[in-house]
mmCIF file of C-alpha atoms in Angstrom:
data_model
loop_
_atom_site.group_PDB
_atom_site.id
_atom_site.type_symbol
_atom_site.label_atom_id
_atom_site.label_comp_id
_atom_site.label_asym_id
_atom_site.label_seq_id
_atom_site.Cartn_x
_atom_site.Cartn_y
_atom_site.Cartn_z
ATOM 1 C CA MET H 562 2.469 -2.438 -15.747
ATOM 2 C CA ARG H 563 -1.112 -1.730 -16.751
ATOM 3 C CA THR H 564 -1.902 -1.688 -20.433
ATOM 4 C CA PRO H 565 -3.573 1.418 -22.006
ATOM 5 C CA LEU H 566 -6.781 -0.602 -22.466
ATOM 6 C CA ILE H 567 -6.972 -1.471 -18.754
ATOM 7 C CA LEU H 568 -6.256 2.154 -17.791
ATOM 8 C CA ALA H 569 -8.954 3.413 -20.153
ATOM 9 C CA ALA H 570 -11.477 0.978 -18.704
ATOM 10 C CA ALA H 571 -10.604 2.063 -15.183
ATOM 11 C CA LEU H 572 -11.003 5.750 -16.045
ATOM 12 C CA PHE H 573 -14.362 5.077 -17.703
ATOM 13 C CA ALA H 574 -15.565 3.195 -14.636
ATOM 14 C CA VAL H 575 -14.689 6.209 -12.478
ATOM 15 C CA ALA H 576 -16.225 8.798 -14.838
ATOM 16 C CA ALA H 577 -19.406 6.928 -15.749
ATOM 17 C CA PRO H 578 -22.533 7.556 -13.649
ATOM 18 C CA THR H 579 -23.576 4.666 -11.450
ATOM 19 C CA VAL H 580 -26.876 3.170 -12.661
ATOM 20 C CA ALA H 581 -28.092 0.044 -10.899
ATOM 21 C CA GLN H 582 -30.484 -0.838 -13.698
ATOM 22 C CA LEU H 583 -31.911 0.598 -16.885
ATOM 23 C CA PRO H 584 -33.828 3.791 -16.037
ATOM 24 C CA GLY H 585 -36.491 2.983 -18.628
ATOM 25 C CA ALA H 586 -38.651 -0.123 -18.628
ATOM 26 C CA PRO H 587 -41.440 -1.489 -20.867
ATOM 27 C CA ASP H 588 -44.046 -0.853 -18.182
ATOM 28 C CA LYS H 589 -46.974 1.201 -19.484
ATOM 29 C CA ALA H 590 -47.864 2.149 -15.907
ATOM 30 C CA ARG H 591 -44.751 4.358 -15.979
ATOM 31 C CA VAL H 592 -46.180 6.526 -18.771
ATOM 32 C CA THR H 593 -47.510 9.846 -17.519
ATOM 33 C CA ALA H 594 -50.209 11.670 -19.466
ATOM 34 C CA GLY H 595 -49.174 14.991 -20.955
ATOM 35 C CA THR H 596 -47.251 16.717 -23.711
ATOM 36 C CA TYR H 597 -43.733 15.592 -24.571
ATOM 37 C CA THR H 598 -41.103 17.074 -26.870
ATOM 38 C CA VAL H 599 -38.952 15.059 -29.254
ATOM 39 C CA ASP H 600 -35.511 14.134 -27.963
ATOM 40 C CA THR H 601 -33.643 15.119 -31.111
ATOM 41 C CA ALA H 602 -30.407 13.443 -29.992
ATOM 42 C CA HIS H 603 -32.082 10.036 -29.779
ATOM 43 C CA THR H 604 -34.756 10.097 -32.510
ATOM 44 C CA GLN H 605 -34.048 8.874 -36.019
ATOM 45 C CA VAL H 606 -35.495 7.394 -39.187
ATOM 46 C CA HIS H 607 -33.728 4.352 -40.571
ATOM 47 C CA TRP H 608 -34.519 3.589 -44.235
ATOM 48 C CA ARG H 609 -33.665 0.603 -46.412
ATOM 49 C CA VAL H 610 -33.921 -0.117 -50.153
ATOM 50 C CA ASN H 611 -32.928 -3.053 -52.340
ATOM 51 C CA HIS H 612 -29.971 -1.890 -54.437
ATOM 52 C CA MET H 613 -30.074 -3.544 -57.859
ATOM 53 C CA GLY H 614 -30.857 -6.929 -56.369
ATOM 54 C CA PHE H 615 -27.284 -7.156 -55.094
ATOM 55 C CA SER H 616 -27.565 -5.742 -51.580
ATOM 56 C CA MET H 617 -29.704 -3.904 -49.075
ATOM 57 C CA LEU H 618 -28.784 -0.233 -48.748
ATOM 58 C CA ASP H 619 -29.397 1.665 -45.500
ATOM 59 C CA GLY H 620 -29.419 5.291 -44.420
ATOM 60 C CA LEU H 621 -30.567 7.576 -41.594
ATOM 61 C CA PHE H 622 -32.268 10.908 -40.984
ATOM 62 C CA GLY H 623 -32.276 12.760 -37.671
ATOM 63 C CA ALA H 624 -35.148 14.620 -36.040
ATOM 64 C CA THR H 625 -35.134 18.393 -35.500
ATOM 65 C CA GLY H 626 -38.231 18.704 -33.349
ATOM 66 C CA GLY H 627 -41.787 17.667 -32.706
ATOM 67 C CA THR H 628 -44.234 16.766 -29.976
ATOM 68 C CA ALA H 629 -46.298 13.891 -28.643
ATOM 69 C CA THR H 630 -49.496 14.232 -26.657
ATOM 70 C CA ILE H 631 -49.898 10.990 -24.733
ATOM 71 C CA ASP H 632 -52.894 9.719 -22.786
ATOM 72 C CA PRO H 633 -52.177 6.201 -21.446
ATOM 73 C CA LYS H 634 -55.825 5.787 -20.379
ATOM 74 C CA ASN H 635 -57.027 6.627 -23.881
ATOM 75 C CA PRO H 636 -54.241 5.796 -26.363
ATOM 76 C CA ALA H 637 -56.484 6.562 -29.333
ATOM 77 C CA ALA H 638 -56.480 10.218 -28.256
ATOM 78 C CA SER H 639 -52.672 10.410 -28.439
ATOM 79 C CA LYS H 640 -51.013 12.438 -31.192
ATOM 80 C CA VAL H 641 -47.512 12.560 -32.642
ATOM 81 C CA ALA H 642 -45.726 15.057 -34.902
ATOM 82 C CA ILE H 643 -42.031 14.809 -35.820
ATOM 83 C CA ASP H 644 -39.851 16.965 -38.093
ATOM 84 C CA PHE H 645 -36.786 15.508 -39.823
ATOM 85 C CA ASP H 646 -33.825 17.437 -41.200
ATOM 86 C CA ILE H 647 -32.813 15.876 -44.501
ATOM 87 C CA ALA H 648 -30.369 18.573 -45.553
ATOM 88 C CA ARG H 649 -28.249 18.389 -42.393
ATOM 89 C CA SER H 650 -28.763 14.894 -41.032
ATOM 90 C CA LEU H 651 -28.910 12.578 -44.044
ATOM 91 C CA THR H 652 -26.363 9.878 -43.256
ATOM 92 C CA VAL H 653 -24.994 7.207 -45.592
ATOM 93 C CA THR H 654 -21.575 5.590 -45.870
ATOM 94 C CA SER H 655 -20.407 7.478 -48.973
ATOM 95 C CA PRO H 656 -20.045 11.307 -49.178
ATOM 96 C CA GLN H 657 -20.594 11.168 -52.933
ATOM 97 C CA PHE H 658 -23.810 9.188 -52.508
ATOM 98 C CA ALA H 659 -24.995 11.631 -49.846
ATOM 99 C CA GLU H 660 -24.498 14.564 -52.213
ATOM 100 C CA HIS H 661 -26.388 12.756 -54.967
ATOM 101 C CA LEU H 662 -29.299 12.042 -52.626
ATOM 102 C CA LYS H 663 -29.415 15.746 -51.702
ATOM 103 C CA SER H 664 -29.509 16.817 -55.356
ATOM 104 C CA LYS H 665 -32.570 17.481 -57.530
ATOM 105 C CA ASP H 666 -32.435 13.838 -58.656
ATOM 106 C CA PHE H 667 -33.747 12.862 -55.222
ATOM 107 C CA PHE H 668 -34.526 15.069 -52.198
ATOM 108 C CA ASP H 669 -33.634 18.467 -53.693
ATOM 109 C CA VAL H 670 -32.669 19.724 -50.237
ATOM 110 C CA ALA H 671 -31.973 23.234 -51.521
ATOM 111 C CA ASN H 672 -35.736 23.643 -51.892
ATOM 112 C CA ASN H 673 -37.005 20.918 -49.534
ATOM 113 C CA PRO H 674 -34.622 20.633 -46.564
ATOM 114 C CA THR H 675 -37.035 18.915 -44.169
ATOM 115 C CA ALA H 676 -39.629 16.147 -43.963
ATOM 116 C CA LYS H 677 -42.531 15.819 -41.537
ATOM 117 C CA PHE H 678 -44.822 13.148 -40.104
ATOM 118 C CA VAL H 679 -48.124 14.020 -38.393
ATOM 119 C CA SER H 680 -50.356 11.304 -36.975
ATOM 120 C CA THR H 681 -54.058 11.314 -37.820
ATOM 121 C CA ARG H 682 -55.220 8.194 -35.982
ATOM 122 C CA ILE H 683 -53.773 5.820 -33.384
ATOM 123 C CA GLN H 684 -55.540 2.496 -32.851
ATOM 124 C CA PRO H 685 -54.521 0.130 -30.011
ATOM 125 C CA MET H 686 -54.113 -3.463 -31.246
ATOM 126 C CA GLY H 687 -53.070 -5.501 -28.203
ATOM 127 C CA ASP H 688 -49.266 -5.575 -28.024
ATOM 128 C CA HIS H 689 -48.907 -2.799 -30.618
ATOM 129 C CA TRP H 690 -50.685 0.231 -32.045
ATOM 130 C CA MET H 691 -51.513 1.036 -35.662
ATOM 131 C CA MET H 692 -50.670 4.650 -36.377
ATOM 132 C CA ASN H 693 -51.976 6.410 -39.476
ATOM 133 C CA GLY H 694 -50.608 9.754 -40.492
ATOM 134 C CA ASN H 695 -49.458 12.101 -43.217
ATOM 135 C CA LEU H 696 -45.848 12.030 -44.362
ATOM 136 C CA THR H 697 -44.467 15.030 -46.239
ATOM 137 C CA ILE H 698 -41.285 14.628 -48.290
ATOM 138 C CA LYS H 699 -40.101 16.944 -51.062
ATOM 139 C CA GLY H 700 -43.261 19.013 -50.713
ATOM 140 C CA GLN H 701 -45.563 16.047 -51.336
ATOM 141 C CA THR H 702 -47.853 14.730 -48.599
ATOM 142 C CA LYS H 703 -49.149 11.145 -48.646
ATOM 143 C CA PRO H 704 -50.921 8.957 -46.084
ATOM 144 C CA VAL H 705 -48.859 6.219 -44.441
ATOM 145 C CA GLN H 706 -49.536 3.515 -41.876
ATOM 146 C CA LEU H 707 -47.012 2.514 -39.229
ATOM 147 C CA THR H 708 -46.926 -0.281 -36.676
ATOM 148 C CA MET H 709 -45.927 1.313 -33.388
ATOM 149 C CA ARG H 710 -44.537 -0.516 -30.364
ATOM 150 C CA PHE H 711 -43.812 0.843 -26.898
ATOM 151 C CA VAL H 712 -40.150 0.567 -25.881
ATOM 152 C CA GLY H 713 -40.061 2.017 -22.383
ATOM 153 C CA ALA H 714 -40.646 4.876 -19.966
ATOM 154 C CA GLY H 715 -39.136 6.267 -16.782
ATOM 155 C CA GLU H 716 -37.073 9.107 -15.395
ATOM 156 C CA ASN H 717 -33.870 9.966 -17.226
ATOM 157 C CA PRO H 718 -31.092 10.206 -14.601
ATOM 158 C CA MET H 719 -29.276 12.790 -16.732
ATOM 159 C CA ASN H 720 -32.020 15.430 -16.909
ATOM 160 C CA LYS H 721 -34.376 14.164 -14.161
ATOM 161 C CA LYS H 722 -37.315 14.311 -16.582
ATOM 162 C CA LYS H 723 -39.848 11.698 -17.621
ATOM 163 C CA ASN H 724 -38.881 9.979 -20.867
ATOM 164 C CA VAL H 725 -40.870 7.665 -23.115
ATOM 165 C CA GLY H 726 -39.883 5.878 -26.324
ATOM 166 C CA PHE H 727 -41.489 4.043 -29.226
ATOM 167 C CA THR H 728 -40.442 2.234 -32.379
ATOM 168 C CA ALA H 729 -42.591 2.474 -35.511
ATOM 169 C CA THR H 730 -42.155 0.444 -38.696
ATOM 170 C CA GLY H 731 -43.737 0.586 -42.143
ATOM 171 C CA SER H 732 -42.979 1.110 -45.819
ATOM 172 C CA ILE H 733 -43.592 3.651 -48.569
ATOM 173 C CA ASN H 734 -43.144 3.810 -52.329
ATOM 174 C CA ARG H 735 -40.552 6.506 -52.908
ATOM 175 C CA SER H 736 -41.868 7.335 -56.379
ATOM 176 C CA GLU H 737 -45.011 8.735 -54.748
ATOM 177 C CA PHE H 738 -42.865 11.446 -53.164
ATOM 178 C CA GLY H 739 -40.986 12.485 -56.298
ATOM 179 C CA LEU H 740 -38.031 10.222 -55.488
ATOM 180 C CA GLY H 741 -38.480 7.712 -58.291
ATOM 181 C CA MET H 742 -35.074 7.905 -59.950
ATOM 182 C CA ALA H 743 -33.673 4.435 -60.856
ATOM 183 C CA VAL H 744 -36.931 2.568 -60.117
ATOM 184 C CA PRO H 745 -37.133 -0.449 -60.492
ATOM 185 C CA VAL H 746 -33.354 -1.059 -60.634
ATOM 186 C CA VAL H 747 -33.320 0.285 -57.092
ATOM 187 C CA SER H 748 -36.510 -0.739 -55.312
ATOM 188 C CA ASP H 749 -39.444 1.632 -55.194
ATOM 189 C CA LYS H 750 -40.362 0.186 -51.810
ATOM 190 C CA VAL H 751 -38.550 1.767 -48.886
ATOM 191 C CA ASP H 752 -38.716 0.078 -45.485
ATOM 192 C CA LEU H 753 -38.814 2.549 -42.590
ATOM 193 C CA THR H 754 -38.049 2.246 -38.899
ATOM 194 C CA ILE H 755 -38.617 5.300 -36.712
ATOM 195 C CA ASN H 756 -36.970 5.195 -33.297
ATOM 196 C CA ALA H 757 -38.616 8.013 -31.377
ATOM 197 C CA ALA H 758 -37.742 9.302 -27.913
ATOM 198 C CA PHE H 759 -39.751 11.961 -26.075
ATOM 199 C CA VAL H 760 -39.068 14.087 -22.994
ATOM 200 C CA ALA H 761 -41.766 15.500 -20.718
ATOM 201 C CA ALA H 762 -42.253 19.199 -21.415
#
């Protein structure tokens, strides 16, 4: 008699689409010039702080929209803008902590529900790009610099559209955005990783 686990695996094998290989690949020749929209289901900001010197504390925000204008022949002319929904998509492992982060002590989401990043300069640097831009959190806009790396491009078999993805990393001082509660007991420095996916418009 088949176990439930074996039956579940068999059903998944039948229901899952057949894909011979990953649809996306880290081949820049696959990138098509044009305007792309943010894939909100697969774009996120991961943040990390040092919590009292005891542990590293992580959280996530999701994207609500944005665009990327990409020119593979002239990467420096590319532009990126992404909106993030703090009020609805802030994710941590404790509901009580989430509510505190949303309060006036930190993000004050009642008055500042979203954050935004807009690139101002993209500079190719061999295997990565340096991306400068303006980050707006809690109504305060500051310049930031991110290291951006190409993840992959290709046609998404689900929607038959061209997709392209990047990962960007960097850090900010949260006190510069009005989020300085508990500094330095909880680190002022926040490490950021933005996983961004875009779909051809």
